[in-house]
Tab-separated table of C-alpha atoms in Angstrom:
chain	number	residue	atom	x	y	z
A	1	GLU	CA	112.097	190.149	85.484
A	2	ALA	CA	108.588	187.823	84.965
A	3	GLU	CA	107.556	187.758	81.595
A	4	VAL	CA	104.874	186.554	78.678
A	5	ALA	CA	106.174	183.324	77.309
A	6	GLN	CA	105.000	182.451	73.843
A	7	SER	CA	105.341	179.514	71.316
A	8	PRO	CA	106.546	178.897	68.995
A	9	ARG	CA	108.146	182.124	67.736
A	10	TYR	CA	107.936	181.331	64.017
A	11	LYS	CA	105.502	179.252	62.032
A	12	ILE	CA	105.237	178.706	58.344
A	13	THR	CA	102.156	176.762	57.208
A	14	GLU	CA	100.299	175.984	53.772
A	15	LYS	CA	96.970	177.807	53.407
A	16	SER	CA	93.878	175.234	55.122
A	17	GLN	CA	96.286	173.528	57.388
A	18	ALA	CA	95.626	174.014	61.156
A	19	VAL	CA	97.939	176.182	63.490
A	20	ALA	CA	98.139	176.823	67.340
A	21	PHE	CA	99.753	179.235	69.434
A	22	TRP	CA	100.442	178.839	73.149
A	23	CYS	CA	100.777	181.612	75.668
A	24	ASP	CA	101.874	181.652	79.448
A	25	PRO	CA	101.215	184.931	81.020
A	26	ILE	CA	103.182	186.618	83.790
A	27	SER	CA	102.537	184.802	86.857
A	28	GLY	CA	99.549	185.861	89.185
A	29	HIS	CA	97.989	187.835	85.923
A	30	ALA	CA	94.348	187.121	85.898
A	31	THR	CA	93.654	189.012	82.472
A	32	LEU	CA	94.973	187.610	79.097
A	33	TYR	CA	94.996	189.021	75.792
A	34	TRP	CA	95.559	187.778	71.991
A	35	TYR	CA	96.048	190.691	69.596
A	36	ARG	CA	97.106	190.133	65.850
A	37	GLN	CA	99.371	192.715	64.312
A	38	ILE	CA	99.459	192.899	60.826
A	39	LEU	CA	102.658	194.558	59.451
A	40	GLY	CA	102.875	197.782	59.059
A	41	GLN	CA	99.803	198.202	61.676
A	42	GLY	CA	98.941	198.195	65.422
A	43	PRO	CA	97.984	195.093	67.563
A	44	GLU	CA	94.228	194.438	67.243
A	45	LEU	CA	92.834	192.499	70.248
A	46	LEU	CA	91.218	189.031	68.918
A	47	VAL	CA	90.512	187.621	72.277
A	48	GLN	CA	90.116	188.574	75.893
A	49	PHE	CA	89.963	186.348	78.945
A	50	GLN	CA	89.774	187.227	82.363
A	51	ASP	CA	90.616	184.212	84.471
A	52	GLU	CA	88.977	181.047	82.551
A	53	SER	CA	86.214	183.392	81.145
A	54	VAL	CA	85.897	185.146	77.582
A	55	VAL	CA	85.502	188.614	78.280
A	56	ASP	CA	85.638	190.044	74.782
A	57	ASP	CA	85.822	187.412	71.508
A	58	SER	CA	83.957	190.289	69.406
A	59	GLN	CA	86.869	190.481	67.071
A	60	LEU	CA	87.984	187.003	66.603
A	61	PRO	CA	86.746	185.216	63.456
A	62	LYS	CA	84.834	182.401	64.890
A	63	ASP	CA	84.423	180.527	61.956
A	64	ARG	CA	88.038	179.521	61.972
A	65	PHE	CA	89.577	181.046	65.363
A	66	SER	CA	89.267	179.298	69.021
A	67	ALA	CA	91.049	180.382	71.996
A	68	GLU	CA	90.947	178.485	75.426
A	69	ARG	CA	92.326	179.356	78.656
A	70	LEU	CA	91.008	176.068	80.310
A	71	LYS	CA	92.951	176.134	83.820
A	72	GLY	CA	92.624	180.273	83.830
A	73	VAL	CA	96.756	180.224	83.235
A	74	ASP	CA	98.173	179.486	80.013
A	75	SER	CA	95.986	179.568	76.923
A	76	THR	CA	95.874	178.469	73.155
A	77	LEU	CA	94.994	180.281	70.100
A	78	LYS	CA	94.202	177.938	66.871
A	79	ILE	CA	93.484	178.828	63.442
A	80	GLN	CA	91.820	176.100	61.332
A	81	PRO	CA	91.960	176.331	58.413
A	82	ALA	CA	94.464	178.974	58.216
A	83	GLU	CA	94.226	181.715	54.962
A	84	LEU	CA	96.866	183.715	53.270
A	85	GLY	CA	95.384	186.653	55.202
A	86	ASP	CA	96.282	185.214	58.355
A	87	SER	CA	99.824	186.159	57.991
A	88	ALA	CA	100.491	188.515	61.224
A	89	MET	CA	102.422	188.335	64.242
A	90	TYR	CA	99.714	186.921	67.075
A	91	LEU	CA	100.992	188.707	70.124
A	92	CYS	CA	99.884	187.624	73.722
A	93	ALA	CA	99.786	190.163	76.525
A	94	SER	CA	98.626	190.067	80.264
A	95	SER	CA	97.891	192.662	83.126
A	96	GLY	CA	97.113	192.206	86.689
A	97	ARG	CA	94.119	193.134	88.663
A	98	THR	CA	94.605	196.388	88.948
A	99	ASN	CA	92.696	197.682	85.712
A	100	THR	CA	94.924	200.412	84.724
A	101	GLY	CA	95.513	199.430	81.357
A	102	GLU	CA	99.064	198.507	81.511
A	103	LEU	CA	99.828	195.443	79.663
A	104	PHE	CA	102.669	193.066	79.565
A	105	PHE	CA	103.453	191.345	76.175
A	106	GLY	CA	105.164	188.485	74.857
A	107	GLU	CA	107.964	188.291	72.073
A	108	GLY	CA	105.030	186.843	69.552
A	109	SER	CA	104.343	184.463	67.134
A	110	ARG	CA	104.920	185.143	63.626
A	111	LEU	CA	102.772	183.239	61.365
A	112	THR	CA	103.229	183.188	57.512
A	113	VAL	CA	100.770	181.256	55.574
A	114	LEU	CA	101.673	180.182	52.130
B	1	ALA	CA	84.704	202.659	71.636
B	2	GLN	CA	87.706	204.521	71.668
B	3	SER	CA	90.379	204.959	68.552
B	4	VAL	CA	93.772	206.526	68.462
B	5	SER	CA	95.598	208.026	65.379
B	6	GLN	CA	98.936	208.518	64.860
B	7	HIS	CA	99.964	211.335	62.534
B	8	ASN	CA	102.940	210.010	61.009
B	9	HIS	CA	103.379	206.658	59.566
B	10	HIS	CA	107.255	206.859	58.931
B	11	VAL	CA	109.594	209.266	60.452
B	12	ILE	CA	113.157	209.630	59.588
B	13	LEU	CA	116.024	211.570	61.291
B	14	SER	CA	119.246	212.542	61.794
B	15	GLU	CA	121.135	211.690	65.424
B	16	ALA	CA	120.698	214.748	67.864
B	17	ALA	CA	117.781	216.087	66.042
B	18	SER	CA	114.379	216.614	68.229
B	19	LEU	CA	111.252	214.353	67.848
B	20	GLU	CA	107.793	214.673	68.252
B	21	LEU	CA	105.205	211.991	67.035
B	22	GLY	CA	101.848	213.064	67.338
B	23	CYS	CA	98.867	211.095	68.819
B	24	ASN	CA	95.359	211.704	69.099
B	25	TYR	CA	92.553	209.651	70.585
B	26	SER	CA	88.393	209.452	70.435
B	27	TYR	CA	86.695	208.797	73.380
B	28	GLY	CA	84.121	210.769	75.550
B	29	GLY	CA	85.571	209.544	79.131
B	30	THR	CA	88.367	209.428	81.094
B	31	VAL	CA	91.556	207.506	79.462
B	32	ASN	CA	94.556	206.440	80.379
B	33	LEU	CA	97.455	206.402	77.899
B	34	PHE	CA	100.161	205.003	77.063
B	35	TRP	CA	103.224	204.886	74.142
B	36	TYR	CA	104.794	201.563	73.498
B	37	VAL	CA	108.079	201.064	71.426
B	38	GLN	CA	108.822	197.750	69.745
B	39	TYR	CA	112.566	197.718	69.075
B	40	PRO	CA	113.803	195.255	65.745
B	41	GLY	CA	113.107	191.609	66.614
B	42	GLN	CA	112.109	192.598	70.072
B	43	HIS	CA	108.811	192.397	72.019
B	44	LEU	CA	106.302	195.601	72.672
B	45	GLN	CA	107.652	197.245	75.891
B	46	LEU	CA	105.900	200.281	78.042
B	47	LEU	CA	107.870	203.666	77.070
B	48	LEU	CA	105.498	205.754	79.266
B	49	LYS	CA	102.040	206.175	80.792
B	50	TYR	CA	99.786	208.568	82.120
B	51	PHE	CA	96.766	207.958	84.666
B	52	SER	CA	96.461	211.450	86.010
B	53	GLY	CA	98.217	214.539	87.622
B	54	ASP	CA	100.927	216.247	86.179
B	55	PRO	CA	100.229	215.865	82.257
B	56	LEU	CA	103.985	215.837	81.695
B	57	VAL	CA	104.999	212.413	81.884
B	58	LYS	CA	108.758	211.220	81.697
B	59	GLY	CA	109.658	207.196	80.809
B	60	ILE	CA	112.609	205.330	79.781
B	61	LYS	CA	115.560	206.676	77.447
B	62	GLY	CA	114.670	210.200	77.823
B	63	PHE	CA	111.344	209.974	76.643
B	64	GLU	CA	108.280	212.026	77.547
B	65	ALA	CA	104.818	212.737	76.495
B	66	GLU	CA	102.165	215.614	77.260
B	67	PHE	CA	98.607	214.738	77.801
B	68	ILE	CA	96.257	217.716	76.499
B	69	LYS	CA	93.055	216.855	77.625
B	70	SER	CA	91.484	219.807	75.457
B	71	LYS	CA	92.944	218.158	72.112
B	72	PHE	CA	92.637	214.927	73.019
B	73	SER	CA	96.251	214.572	72.593
B	74	PHE	CA	99.203	212.825	73.779
B	75	ASN	CA	102.393	213.283	71.755
B	76	LEU	CA	105.752	211.752	72.505
B	77	ARG	CA	108.724	213.828	72.413
B	78	LYS	CA	112.419	213.412	72.768
B	79	PRO	CA	115.070	216.330	72.759
B	80	SER	CA	117.681	214.576	70.872
B	81	VAL	CA	117.234	211.343	69.570
B	82	GLN	CA	119.705	208.501	69.167
B	83	TRP	CA	120.679	205.728	66.503
B	84	SER	CA	119.274	203.441	69.104
B	85	ASP	CA	115.867	204.770	68.988
B	86	THR	CA	115.167	203.243	65.742
B	87	ALA	CA	112.054	201.007	66.456
B	88	GLU	CA	108.308	201.494	65.797
B	89	TYR	CA	106.374	203.563	68.542
B	90	PHE	CA	102.703	202.865	69.530
B	91	CYS	CA	99.956	205.219	71.020
B	92	ALA	CA	97.690	203.372	72.921
B	93	VAL	CA	94.602	204.174	75.087
B	94	ASN	CA	92.606	202.280	77.771
B	95	ALA	CA	89.024	203.607	78.689
B	96	ARG	CA	89.382	204.219	82.417
B	97	GLY	CA	87.886	201.586	84.167
B	98	ALA	CA	88.004	198.661	81.564
B	99	ASP	CA	90.266	196.541	80.388
B	100	GLY	CA	92.604	196.247	77.431
B	101	LEU	CA	93.969	198.609	75.003
B	102	THR	CA	93.404	200.409	71.728
B	103	PHE	CA	96.050	200.770	69.797
B	104	GLY	CA	97.232	203.217	66.630
B	105	LYS	CA	98.937	202.090	63.586
B	106	GLY	CA	102.141	202.976	64.543
B	107	THR	CA	105.151	205.118	63.535
B	108	HIS	CA	108.123	203.798	62.007
B	109	LEU	CA	111.324	206.003	63.319
B	110	ILE	CA	114.324	205.534	61.621
B	111	ILE	CA	117.514	207.758	62.884
B	112	GLN	CA	120.697	207.690	60.530
B	113	PRO	CA	123.786	208.065	62.191
């Protein structure tokens, strides 16, 4: 079964350092999402790509977060500098062109900022 | 914009008990509705979904959900839970024709053997 790949699974970093997360969606899926899930809460959308273009980044803290999907396949989410409040699970998801809302999630990257 | 409300943040049940987790959404248009489950240490998985038709939908592992349009609700049910159902359950809504999902805060379900 095709899966969404994410790395690293776990990242521990100190405040003010830079971190990066990588995601490879299911092959052929045009839409890619980055969600943030704070412990005890539901996932919240950070950014959505359609192919290589950003569709929605209204909830992305652009002063420190950036995301790219240069070739319309895999994607990188970067945080610089990391803050204590960024500790969370960062989830990548993808969907096909059927536009039903059904998303396929990766296992996530858990970030701990010390 | 749409929003999702899940009524119970923590639920503890004994094995064989019946389960109902509440979910209400707020959106004026047509929606697709989902329940996702996250088992300990695993990724979010689709439990069931509603797009149209019969408002009672069946998912994996004996779960079902009923869409009641007049109440903007999509409650999740299971007649007899098992210890392996211990997980986090998320209700989510998609505005028809748009991409992406809006999630509720989740319900942490613990099943005691």
